[in-house]
Coordinates of C-alpha atoms in Angstrom, one line a residue:
X962 CA 0.0 -0.1 0.0
X963 CA 1.1 3.5 -0.9
X964 CA 1.4 6.0 2.1
X965 CA 2.1 9.6 1.1
X966 CA 3.9 11.8 3.6
X967 CA 3.0 15.3 2.6
X968 CA 4.7 18.4 4.0
X969 CA 6.8 21.7 3.4
X970 CA 10.5 21.9 3.8
X971 CA 11.3 21.4 7.5
X972 CA 8.0 19.8 8.4
X973 CA 9.7 16.7 9.9
X974 CA 9.1 14.2 7.0
X975 CA 12.7 12.6 7.2
X976 CA 12.3 12.4 11.2
X977 CA 8.9 10.7 10.7
X978 CA 10.2 8.2 8.1
X979 CA 13.2 7.5 10.8
X980 CA 10.6 6.8 13.4
X981 CA 8.8 4.5 11.0
X982 CA 12.0 2.7 10.3
X983 CA 12.7 2.2 13.8
X984 CA 9.4 0.7 14.3
X985 CA 9.7 -1.5 11.3
X986 CA 13.2 -2.8 12.2
X987 CA 12.3 -3.3 15.8
X988 CA 9.5 -5.6 14.8
X989 CA 11.8 -7.7 12.5
X990 CA 10.7 -6.3 9.2
X991 CA 13.1 -6.0 6.1
X992 CA 13.4 -2.4 4.8
X993 CA 14.8 -0.4 2.0
X994 CA 15.4 3.3 2.1
X995 CA 15.6 5.0 -1.2
X996 CA 17.4 8.5 -1.1
X997 CA 19.0 10.6 -4.0
X998 CA 22.6 9.4 -4.8
X999 CA 24.3 12.4 -3.1
X1000 CA 22.5 11.7 0.1
X1001 CA 23.4 8.1 0.4
X1002 CA 26.4 8.3 2.7
X1003 CA 24.7 10.8 5.0
X1004 CA 21.6 8.5 5.2
X1005 CA 23.5 5.5 6.1
X1006 CA 25.3 7.6 8.9
X1007 CA 22.1 9.0 10.1
X1008 CA 20.6 5.5 10.2
X1009 CA 23.3 4.0 12.3
X1010 CA 23.1 7.0 14.5
X1011 CA 19.5 6.7 15.1
X1012 CA 18.9 2.9 15.0
X1013 CA 22.2 1.6 16.1
X1014 CA 25.2 -0.2 14.5
X1015 CA 22.9 -3.4 13.7
X1016 CA 20.4 -1.3 11.8
X1017 CA 21.9 -2.3 8.5
X1018 CA 21.1 -6.0 9.1
X1019 CA 17.5 -5.2 8.5
X1020 CA 17.6 -1.8 6.5
X1021 CA 19.4 -1.1 3.2
X1022 CA 20.1 2.4 1.8
X1023 CA 19.8 2.4 -1.9
X1024 CA 19.4 5.1 -4.6
X1025 CA 17.8 4.8 -8.2
X1026 CA 21.4 4.7 -9.6
X1027 CA 22.6 1.8 -7.4
X1028 CA 19.2 -0.2 -7.5
X1029 CA 19.7 -2.0 -10.8
X1030 CA 23.0 -3.4 -9.8
X1031 CA 21.9 -4.3 -6.4
X1032 CA 19.0 -6.3 -7.7
X1033 CA 21.2 -7.8 -10.6
X1034 CA 23.7 -9.2 -7.8
X1035 CA 21.0 -11.0 -6.3
X1036 CA 18.9 -12.2 -9.5
X1037 CA 21.5 -12.1 -12.3
X1038 CA 22.2 -9.8 -15.2
X1039 CA 25.1 -8.3 -13.4
X1040 CA 27.4 -9.0 -16.4
X1041 CA 25.2 -6.4 -18.5
X1042 CA 27.6 -3.5 -19.5
X1043 CA 26.3 0.1 -19.4
X1044 CA 28.2 3.2 -21.0
X1045 CA 28.5 6.2 -19.0
X1046 CA 28.3 9.8 -20.1
X1047 CA 31.5 9.7 -22.0
X1048 CA 30.3 6.8 -24.0
X1049 CA 27.2 8.3 -24.6
X1050 CA 28.9 11.4 -26.0
X1051 CA 31.1 9.5 -28.2
X1052 CA 28.3 7.5 -29.7
X1053 CA 26.2 10.4 -30.2
X1054 CA 29.1 12.1 -31.9
X1055 CA 29.5 9.2 -34.4
X1056 CA 25.9 9.0 -34.9
X1057 CA 25.7 12.9 -35.7
X1058 CA 28.5 12.5 -38.1
X1059 CA 26.6 9.7 -40.0
X1060 CA 23.3 11.6 -40.2
X1061 CA 24.5 15.1 -40.8
X1062 CA 23.9 15.1 -44.4
X1063 CA 20.4 14.0 -43.8
X1064 CA 19.1 16.5 -41.0
X1065 CA 17.3 19.5 -42.5
X1066 CA 17.6 21.5 -39.6
X1067 CA 20.6 20.4 -37.4
X1068 CA 22.8 19.2 -40.2
X1069 CA 25.2 22.2 -40.1
X1070 CA 26.0 21.8 -36.2
X1071 CA 26.3 18.3 -36.0
X1072 CA 30.3 18.6 -35.5
X1073 CA 29.7 21.3 -32.7
X1074 CA 30.6 19.8 -29.1
X1075 CA 27.8 21.8 -27.5
X1076 CA 25.2 20.5 -29.8
X1077 CA 26.4 16.9 -29.2
X1078 CA 25.8 17.4 -25.5
X1079 CA 22.5 19.0 -26.0
X1080 CA 21.4 16.3 -28.1
X1081 CA 22.5 13.7 -25.5
X1082 CA 20.5 15.6 -22.8
X1083 CA 17.5 15.8 -25.1
X1084 CA 17.5 11.9 -25.7
X1085 CA 18.1 11.4 -21.8
X1086 CA 15.1 13.7 -21.3
X1087 CA 13.0 11.8 -23.7
X1088 CA 13.8 8.5 -22.1
X1089 CA 13.2 9.8 -18.7
X1090 CA 9.8 11.1 -19.7
X1091 CA 8.9 7.9 -21.7
X1092 CA 8.9 9.5 -25.1
X1093 CA 9.8 7.2 -27.9
X1094 CA 11.0 8.2 -31.7
X1095 CA 7.6 7.3 -32.9
X1096 CA 6.0 9.5 -30.5
X1097 CA 8.3 12.4 -31.8
X1098 CA 7.2 11.6 -35.3
X1099 CA 3.6 11.7 -34.4
X1100 CA 4.0 15.1 -32.8
X1101 CA 5.9 16.2 -36.1
X1102 CA 2.9 15.2 -38.1
X1103 CA 0.6 17.0 -35.9
X1104 CA 2.4 20.3 -36.0
X1105 CA 3.3 20.0 -39.7
X1106 CA 2.0 22.8 -42.0
X1107 CA 2.8 26.4 -42.8
X1108 CA 2.9 27.7 -39.2
X1109 CA 4.6 24.7 -37.8
X1110 CA 7.0 23.7 -40.7
X1111 CA 10.4 24.3 -38.9
X1112 CA 9.2 22.8 -35.6
X1113 CA 8.0 19.7 -37.5
X1114 CA 11.4 19.5 -39.2
X1115 CA 13.2 19.8 -35.8
X1116 CA 11.0 17.0 -34.4
X1117 CA 11.7 14.8 -37.3
X1118 CA 15.3 15.3 -37.0
X1119 CA 15.2 14.6 -33.2
X1120 CA 13.3 11.4 -33.9
X1121 CA 16.0 10.3 -36.5
X1122 CA 19.0 10.9 -34.3
X1123 CA 17.1 9.2 -31.2
X1124 CA 16.4 6.2 -33.3
X1125 CA 19.8 5.9 -34.8
X1126 CA 21.4 6.5 -31.4
X1127 CA 19.5 3.5 -30.0
X1128 CA 20.2 1.5 -33.0
X1129 CA 24.0 1.9 -32.8
X1130 CA 24.7 0.5 -29.5
X1131 CA 27.2 -2.4 -30.0
X1132 CA 26.0 -5.8 -29.0
X1133 CA 26.1 -6.5 -25.3
X1134 CA 26.4 -2.6 -24.5
X1135 CA 23.4 -0.8 -23.0
X1136 CA 22.5 3.0 -22.4
X1137 CA 22.6 3.7 -18.6
X1138 CA 19.5 6.0 -19.2
X1139 CA 17.7 2.6 -20.0
X1140 CA 18.6 1.1 -16.7
X1141 CA 15.4 1.9 -14.7
X1142 CA 13.1 1.0 -17.6
X1143 CA 14.9 -2.4 -18.0
X1144 CA 14.5 -3.0 -14.4
X1145 CA 10.9 -2.0 -14.2
X1146 CA 9.9 -4.4 -17.0
X1147 CA 12.0 -7.3 -15.3
X1148 CA 10.9 -6.6 -11.6
X1149 CA 7.8 -8.8 -11.7
X1150 CA 10.0 -11.7 -12.3
X1151 CA 12.6 -10.8 -9.6
X1152 CA 10.6 -10.3 -6.3
X1153 CA 13.3 -8.3 -4.6
X1154 CA 10.9 -6.1 -2.6
X1155 CA 8.6 -8.9 -1.8
X1156 CA 7.8 -8.9 1.9
X1157 CA 9.7 -5.6 2.4
X1158 CA 8.8 -2.1 3.6
X1159 CA 10.1 0.6 1.5
X1160 CA 10.7 4.2 2.4
X1161 CA 11.6 6.9 -0.3
X1162 CA 12.9 10.2 1.2
X1163 CA 14.6 13.4 -0.1
X1164 CA 13.0 13.6 -3.6
X1165 CA 11.5 16.5 -4.9
X1166 CA 10.2 14.9 -8.1
X1167 CA 10.1 11.7 -9.9
X1168 CA 10.7 11.0 -13.7
X1169 CA 8.6 8.8 -15.8
X1170 CA 10.9 6.0 -15.5
X1171 CA 11.2 6.4 -11.7
X1172 CA 7.4 6.4 -11.3
X1173 CA 7.0 3.4 -13.4
X1174 CA 9.5 1.6 -11.1
X1175 CA 7.8 2.8 -8.2
X1176 CA 4.5 1.5 -9.4
X1177 CA 6.1 -2.0 -9.6
X1178 CA 7.7 -1.5 -6.1
X1179 CA 4.2 -0.6 -4.6
X1180 CA 2.6 -3.6 -6.2
X1181 CA 5.3 -6.0 -5.0
X1182 CA 6.2 -4.7 -1.4
X1183 CA 3.9 -4.7 1.7
X1184 CA 4.1 -0.9 2.2
X1185 CA 5.7 2.0 0.6
X1186 CA 6.1 5.3 2.5
X1187 CA 7.1 8.3 0.1
X1188 CA 7.7 11.8 1.4
X1189 CA 6.7 14.7 -0.8
X1190 CA 7.8 18.2 -0.4
X1191 CA 4.5 19.5 -1.5
X1192 CA 1.6 21.7 -0.3
X1193 CA -1.8 21.1 -2.0
X1194 CA -3.2 24.3 -0.5
X1195 CA -0.4 26.6 -1.9
X1196 CA -1.4 28.4 -5.1
X1197 CA 2.0 30.2 -5.7
X1198 CA 3.0 27.7 -8.2
X1199 CA 6.3 26.5 -6.5
X1200 CA 4.9 23.1 -5.6
X1201 CA 2.9 22.6 -8.8
X1202 CA 5.3 20.0 -10.1
X1203 CA 5.7 18.2 -6.7
X1204 CA 1.9 18.1 -6.1
X1205 CA 1.3 16.8 -9.7
X1206 CA 3.8 13.9 -9.1
X1207 CA 2.2 13.0 -5.7
X1208 CA -1.3 13.0 -7.3
X1209 CA -0.1 10.8 -10.2
X1210 CA 1.3 8.1 -8.0
X1211 CA -1.7 8.1 -6.1
X1212 CA -3.9 7.8 -9.1
X1213 CA -2.3 4.5 -10.2
X1214 CA -2.0 3.1 -6.7
X1215 CA -5.4 3.3 -5.0
X1216 CA -6.1 2.8 -2.1
X1217 CA -3.6 4.9 -0.5
X1218 CA -3.1 6.8 2.8
X1219 CA -2.0 10.4 3.3
X1220 CA 0.1 11.6 6.2
X1221 CA 0.0 15.4 6.5
X1222 CA 2.8 17.3 8.4
X1223 CA 1.6 21.0 8.3
X1224 CA 4.1 22.6 10.7
X1225 CA 7.7 23.9 10.1
X1226 CA 10.0 22.1 12.8
X1227 CA 13.2 22.9 11.2
X1228 CA 13.1 26.8 11.5
X1229 CA 14.8 28.1 14.8
X1230 CA 12.5 30.9 14.9
X1231 CA 9.3 32.6 13.4
X1232 CA 11.5 34.5 11.0
X1233 CA 13.0 31.4 9.1
X1234 CA 9.5 29.9 8.9
X1235 CA 8.1 33.0 7.5
X1236 CA 10.9 33.1 4.9
X1237 CA 10.4 29.6 4.0
X1238 CA 6.6 30.0 3.5
X1239 CA 6.5 33.4 1.8
X1240 CA 10.1 33.6 0.1
X1241 CA 8.4 33.4 -3.5
X1242 CA 5.1 35.3 -2.4
X1243 CA 5.2 38.9 -4.0
X1244 CA 2.4 39.9 -2.0
X1245 CA 3.6 39.1 1.5
X1246 CA 4.3 41.9 3.7
X1247 CA 7.4 42.4 6.0
X1248 CA 7.9 40.1 9.0
X1249 CA 6.8 41.7 12.1
X1250 CA 8.7 39.7 14.6
X1251 CA 12.3 39.4 15.7
X1252 CA 14.4 38.5 12.7
X1253 CA 17.7 38.0 14.3
X1254 CA 18.3 34.5 13.0
X1255 CA 18.5 36.1 9.5
X1256 CA 21.4 38.5 8.9
X1257 CA 22.4 40.3 5.6
X1258 CA 26.1 41.4 5.7
X1259 CA 27.4 43.8 3.0
X1260 CA 31.2 43.4 2.1
X1261 CA 33.5 45.4 -0.1
X1262 CA 35.1 42.4 -1.8
X1263 CA 35.0 38.5 -1.9
X1264 CA 38.0 38.4 0.3
X1265 CA 36.2 40.5 3.0
X1266 CA 33.2 38.2 2.4
X1267 CA 35.3 35.1 3.0
X1268 CA 36.7 36.7 6.2
X1269 CA 33.2 37.5 7.4
X1270 CA 32.2 33.7 6.8
X1271 CA 35.1 32.6 8.6
X1272 CA 34.1 34.9 11.6
X1273 CA 30.6 33.7 11.6
X1274 CA 31.7 29.8 11.7
X1275 CA 34.0 30.4 14.6
X1276 CA 31.2 32.3 16.5
X1277 CA 28.9 29.3 15.8
X1278 CA 31.7 26.8 17.1
X1279 CA 32.5 28.8 20.1
X1280 CA 28.7 28.5 21.0
X1281 CA 28.9 24.7 21.0
X1282 CA 28.2 24.0 17.2
X1283 CA 30.1 21.3 15.4
X1284 CA 31.9 22.0 12.1
X1285 CA 30.0 19.5 10.3
X1286 CA 26.7 21.2 11.3
X1287 CA 27.7 24.3 9.3
X1288 CA 27.2 24.8 5.6
X1289 CA 28.4 27.7 3.3
X1290 CA 26.2 28.0 0.2
X1291 CA 26.5 30.1 -2.8
X1292 CA 24.6 30.4 -6.1
X1293 CA 27.4 28.5 -8.1
X1294 CA 30.4 26.8 -6.9
X1295 CA 32.9 28.9 -8.9
X1296 CA 36.2 30.3 -7.8
X1297 CA 34.7 31.6 -4.7
X1298 CA 34.7 28.3 -3.1
X1299 CA 38.5 28.3 -3.5
X1300 CA 38.8 31.6 -1.7
X1301 CA 36.6 30.6 1.1
X1302 CA 38.3 27.4 1.6
X1303 CA 41.9 29.2 1.6
X1304 CA 40.5 31.6 4.1
X1305 CA 39.2 28.8 6.2
X1306 CA 42.5 27.0 6.2
X1307 CA 44.2 30.3 7.3
X1308 CA 41.9 30.4 10.3
X1309 CA 42.2 26.7 11.1
X1310 CA 38.8 25.6 10.0
X1311 CA 38.3 22.2 8.5
X1312 CA 36.5 22.5 5.0
X1313 CA 35.1 20.3 2.4
X1314 CA 34.4 21.7 -0.9
X1315 CA 31.3 20.1 -2.2
X1316 CA 32.5 20.0 -5.9
X1317 CA 34.5 17.9 -8.5
X1318 CA 37.3 18.8 -10.6
X1319 CA 37.3 18.2 -14.3
X1320 CA 39.9 15.9 -15.3
X1321 CA 41.0 17.9 -18.4
X1322 CA 42.5 20.4 -15.9
X1323 CA 44.7 17.9 -14.4
X1324 CA 48.4 17.8 -15.6
X1325 CA 48.1 14.1 -16.7
X1326 CA 45.3 14.6 -19.0
X1327 CA 46.8 18.0 -20.3
X1328 CA 49.8 15.7 -21.3
X1329 CA 47.6 13.2 -23.1
X1330 CA 45.6 15.9 -24.9
X1331 CA 48.9 17.8 -25.7
X1332 CA 50.4 14.7 -27.2
X1333 CA 47.5 14.2 -29.5
X1334 CA 47.6 18.0 -30.4
X1335 CA 51.4 17.5 -31.4
X1336 CA 50.5 14.7 -33.5
X1337 CA 47.7 16.7 -35.3
X1338 CA 49.3 20.0 -35.5
X1339 CA 52.7 19.1 -36.6
X1340 CA 54.5 20.3 -33.4
X1341 CA 52.8 23.7 -33.1
X1342 CA 54.6 25.7 -30.5
X1343 CA 51.5 26.0 -28.3
X1344 CA 51.0 22.2 -28.5
X1345 CA 54.5 21.5 -27.6
X1346 CA 54.5 23.9 -24.5
X1347 CA 51.4 22.3 -23.2
X1348 CA 53.2 18.9 -23.5
X1349 CA 56.4 20.0 -21.8
X1350 CA 54.6 21.9 -18.9
X1351 CA 52.5 18.9 -18.0
X1352 CA 55.4 17.5 -16.2
X1353 CA 55.0 13.9 -17.7
X1354 CA 57.3 14.2 -20.7
X1355 CA 60.3 13.1 -18.8
X1356 CA 62.0 16.4 -18.6
X1357 CA 63.1 18.2 -15.3
X1358 CA 62.2 21.6 -14.2
X1359 CA 65.4 23.2 -15.4
X1360 CA 65.3 21.3 -18.7
X1361 CA 61.6 22.3 -19.3
X1362 CA 62.5 26.0 -18.5
X1363 CA 65.3 26.1 -21.1
X1364 CA 63.7 24.3 -23.8
X1365 CA 60.5 26.3 -23.6
X1366 CA 62.5 29.6 -23.5
X1367 CA 64.4 28.2 -26.6
X1368 CA 61.2 27.5 -28.5
X1369 CA 59.9 31.1 -27.7
X1370 CA 63.0 32.6 -28.8
X1371 CA 63.3 30.8 -32.2
X1372 CA 59.6 30.2 -32.7
X1373 CA 60.4 26.6 -33.5
X1374 CA 57.7 24.7 -35.3
X1375 CA 57.4 21.5 -37.3
X1376 CA 58.2 17.9 -36.4
X1377 CA 61.2 18.0 -38.8
X1378 CA 62.8 20.7 -36.8
X1379 CA 62.8 18.8 -33.6
X1380 CA 64.6 15.9 -35.5
X1381 CA 67.6 18.1 -36.2
X1382 CA 70.2 19.4 -33.9
X1383 CA 69.6 23.2 -32.9
X1384 CA 72.6 25.3 -33.2
X1385 CA 71.2 28.6 -32.8
X1386 CA 72.4 30.9 -29.8
X1387 CA 70.0 30.3 -26.8
X1388 CA 69.7 34.0 -26.2
X1389 CA 68.7 34.8 -29.7
X1390 CA 70.8 36.8 -32.2
X1391 CA 74.2 36.7 -30.6
X1392 CA 77.8 36.4 -31.9
X1393 CA 79.5 33.3 -30.8
X1394 CA 78.8 30.9 -27.9
X1395 CA 80.5 31.3 -24.5
X1396 CA 81.0 28.4 -22.0
X1397 CA 77.6 28.9 -20.4
X1398 CA 75.6 29.3 -23.5
X1399 CA 77.2 26.1 -25.1
X1400 CA 76.3 24.3 -21.8
X1401 CA 72.7 25.6 -22.2
X1402 CA 72.5 24.5 -25.8
X1403 CA 73.7 20.9 -25.0
X1404 CA 70.9 20.8 -22.4
X1405 CA 68.3 22.1 -24.8
X1406 CA 69.3 19.7 -27.4
X1407 CA 69.0 16.8 -25.0
X1408 CA 65.5 18.0 -24.1
X1409 CA 64.8 18.2 -27.9
X1410 CA 65.9 14.7 -28.5
X1411 CA 63.8 13.4 -25.8
X1412 CA 60.7 15.2 -26.9
X1413 CA 61.3 13.9 -30.4
X1414 CA 61.8 10.4 -29.4
X1415 CA 58.8 10.1 -27.3
X1416 CA 56.5 11.7 -29.7
X1417 CA 57.8 10.1 -33.0
X1418 CA 56.0 6.7 -32.8
X1419 CA 52.7 8.4 -31.8
X1420 CA 52.9 10.8 -34.9
X1421 CA 53.7 8.0 -37.2
X1422 CA 51.0 5.8 -36.0
X1423 CA 48.5 8.7 -36.0
X1424 CA 49.4 9.5 -39.6
X1425 CA 48.4 6.3 -41.0
X1426 CA 45.7 6.5 -43.9
X1427 CA 43.9 3.4 -42.4
X1428 CA 43.8 4.8 -38.7
X1429 CA 40.8 3.6 -36.8
X1430 CA 39.6 4.4 -33.3
X1431 CA 40.9 1.0 -32.2
X1432 CA 44.5 1.6 -33.7
X1433 CA 44.6 5.1 -32.4
X1434 CA 43.9 3.9 -29.0
X1435 CA 46.8 1.2 -29.2
X1436 CA 49.2 4.0 -30.3
X1437 CA 48.1 6.2 -27.6
X1438 CA 48.5 3.4 -24.9
X1439 CA 51.9 2.6 -26.1
X1440 CA 52.8 6.5 -25.7
X1441 CA 51.7 6.9 -22.3
X1442 CA 53.1 3.6 -21.0
X1443 CA 56.6 4.4 -22.7
X1444 CA 56.5 7.8 -20.9
X1445 CA 56.0 6.0 -17.5
X1446 CA 52.6 7.9 -16.7
X1447 CA 51.4 5.3 -14.3
X1448 CA 54.4 5.5 -12.3
X1449 CA 54.5 9.3 -12.5
X1450 CA 51.0 9.5 -11.2
X1451 CA 51.9 7.2 -8.2
X1452 CA 55.0 9.4 -7.4
X1453 CA 52.7 12.6 -7.6
X1454 CA 50.2 11.0 -5.2
X1455 CA 53.0 10.1 -2.7
X1456 CA 54.5 13.4 -2.8
X1457 CA 51.1 15.1 -2.2
X1458 CA 50.5 12.7 0.7
X1459 CA 53.8 13.3 2.3
X1460 CA 53.1 17.0 2.1
X1461 CA 49.9 16.6 4.0
X1462 CA 47.6 17.2 1.1
X1463 CA 45.6 14.0 1.4
X1464 CA 42.7 15.3 -0.6
X1465 CA 45.1 16.1 -3.6
X1466 CA 46.6 12.7 -3.4
X1467 CA 43.3 10.9 -3.7
X1468 CA 42.4 13.1 -6.6
X1469 CA 45.6 12.2 -8.4
X1470 CA 45.3 8.5 -7.7
X1471 CA 42.2 8.3 -9.6
X1472 CA 43.3 9.6 -12.8
X1473 CA 45.0 6.5 -14.2
X1474 CA 41.7 4.5 -13.6
X1475 CA 39.8 7.2 -15.4
X1476 CA 42.1 7.2 -18.3
X1477 CA 41.9 3.3 -18.6
X1478 CA 38.0 3.5 -18.4
X1479 CA 37.9 6.2 -21.2
X1480 CA 40.0 4.0 -23.5
X1481 CA 37.6 1.1 -22.7
X1482 CA 34.5 3.2 -23.6
X1483 CA 36.2 4.4 -26.8
X1484 CA 37.1 0.8 -27.9
X1485 CA 33.5 -0.5 -26.7
X1486 CA 31.6 2.1 -28.7
X1487 CA 33.4 2.4 -31.9
X1488 CA 36.6 0.3 -32.4
X1489 CA 36.4 0.1 -36.1
X1490 CA 35.4 3.5 -36.8
X1491 CA 37.7 5.0 -39.5
X1492 CA 39.1 8.5 -38.1
X1493 CA 41.7 11.0 -38.7
X1494 CA 44.2 12.0 -36.1
X1495 CA 42.2 15.3 -35.6
X1496 CA 38.9 13.4 -35.3
X1497 CA 40.4 10.9 -32.7
X1498 CA 41.6 13.7 -30.7
X1499 CA 38.1 15.4 -30.8
X1500 CA 36.5 12.1 -29.7
X1501 CA 39.0 11.7 -26.9
X1502 CA 38.5 15.3 -25.6
X1503 CA 34.7 14.9 -25.9
X1504 CA 34.8 11.9 -23.8
X1505 CA 37.4 13.3 -21.4
X1506 CA 35.5 16.5 -20.7
X1507 CA 32.6 14.4 -19.2
X1508 CA 34.9 13.1 -16.5
X1509 CA 35.6 14.8 -13.1
X1510 CA 37.6 13.7 -10.0
X1511 CA 36.7 14.1 -6.4
X1512 CA 37.8 12.9 -3.1
X1513 CA 36.2 11.5 0.0
X1514 CA 36.5 14.1 2.9
X1515 CA 39.5 13.3 5.2
X1516 CA 37.6 14.6 8.2
X1517 CA 34.2 13.8 9.4
X1518 CA 33.8 17.1 11.3
X1519 CA 34.3 19.8 8.6
X1520 CA 32.2 22.6 7.1
X1521 CA 30.6 22.0 3.8
X1522 CA 31.1 24.6 1.1
X1523 CA 29.3 24.2 -2.1
X1524 CA 26.6 25.4 -4.7
X1525 CA 23.0 26.0 -3.5
X1526 CA 21.9 23.8 -6.4
X1527 CA 21.9 20.7 -4.2
X1528 CA 19.1 18.9 -2.7
X1529 CA 18.7 19.6 1.1
X1530 CA 20.4 16.9 3.3
X1531 CA 18.9 14.9 6.0
X1532 CA 20.5 16.7 8.9
X1533 CA 20.1 20.1 10.5
X1534 CA 22.5 22.5 9.3
X1535 CA 23.5 26.2 10.1
X1536 CA 23.7 28.0 6.7

């Protein structure tokens, strides 16, 4: 049976679910708690704190991303391989390349990276909403005519791309966007939820796929309790989507029970409660009571702002607050996060920056991409400079500085130039070489020889007229292994760890695994696709740009700093 727990933010929905979980576990029932992916760790910690260390013997915390794999481990199909965001980008890029001549509206932008990602997002949205290529074609026919000609053409193009994209998946490879649909279709024959009580908390809304799966779970389990951040009496519009989702689940799963929680229990005083209720209400008047819990501080610069934030944090801590109970939220997690983190370090405040770093900004991936650029651009100076500055080309700091300066002075370009000995004066137009200049020139030539030797095999392989994605990957793999990149990454991680930067060490230690995963994705998606060196470099960059690297916080008691565009957690925080 479905039980809807209805209430606004802070009304005690999570606490109510914890009380129900405590009662169910205490009576010996098996339970499943579904939460958003980013809340899984906090939910497990909270569950153990509230119910004791043995709670996980009866209750399992899952999310929609992990659920297909968890059920597959028990009932089979674990060997099914799904491609990730990088693989989807690669496949879509290949598909758009094939269809570019047949698309009336989108043919000219098929090679644009932003368009590739927009198309991936569109297909993902179609799948989440249960829209098929045939449904798009029917919509195109309905709007066809003089007034809807372009819209009809766009819908037809989208249908063609969507259909070809699904058709192009290699045998045995599946789109992770389809995992919930596959699970929902197979759940009746895999009674994972039979006899269990299921709780879902922390979700603002559910997609078509998630609702379809929840319908199956409700039919199979004993009871399902779902919390909805909703208010059926609020006509401001902010709860329209949430209210609609709650109603649609109830329509398909009657009879059901409603549990209403009307009071705001989270707000420390009336001012916060008034703000939560009227923040988007243009007709609301000013709050008449004491508003001391809400402060507006004006600062002259971002540095003064960071200083003020740290001052407030220390005031809370001196009053008995824990660091982990404090969060610093901003509109977007841009460079301001780093400023606040640096200021917090200065004041001895432990901080966790809730964001991930794109791998393409890391030196190792800069080395890989610069290597491909050198092969594509015939040793363009800018490409060689990136290659040398990455720190993975085998040159020391002094050698790197000398060769970079020499390249700048003489504007050296072309692979052939690196195969011949350099004889020009290191300082530019000068007469004769003194002892120091001769020594510098010898060092520069030694560096030149190493650069040429490390890149020559890659350039020759990438210049092959019969180049495919598979052969290009083998050439790139040989290049990074000959350059000792795996050992270099381990050494970098060890250096960071010895210097006390555990967070940086954890990030660096993930890069090799990510690189291997990218190579696997490329080979799985299009191993026999004929490409040029430039096209392969583009495909690799498209895939790499989808990857980011993060680290588990080294301290359990730390202030969280991050973007405001994240779902609320399951604990009380001072913001």
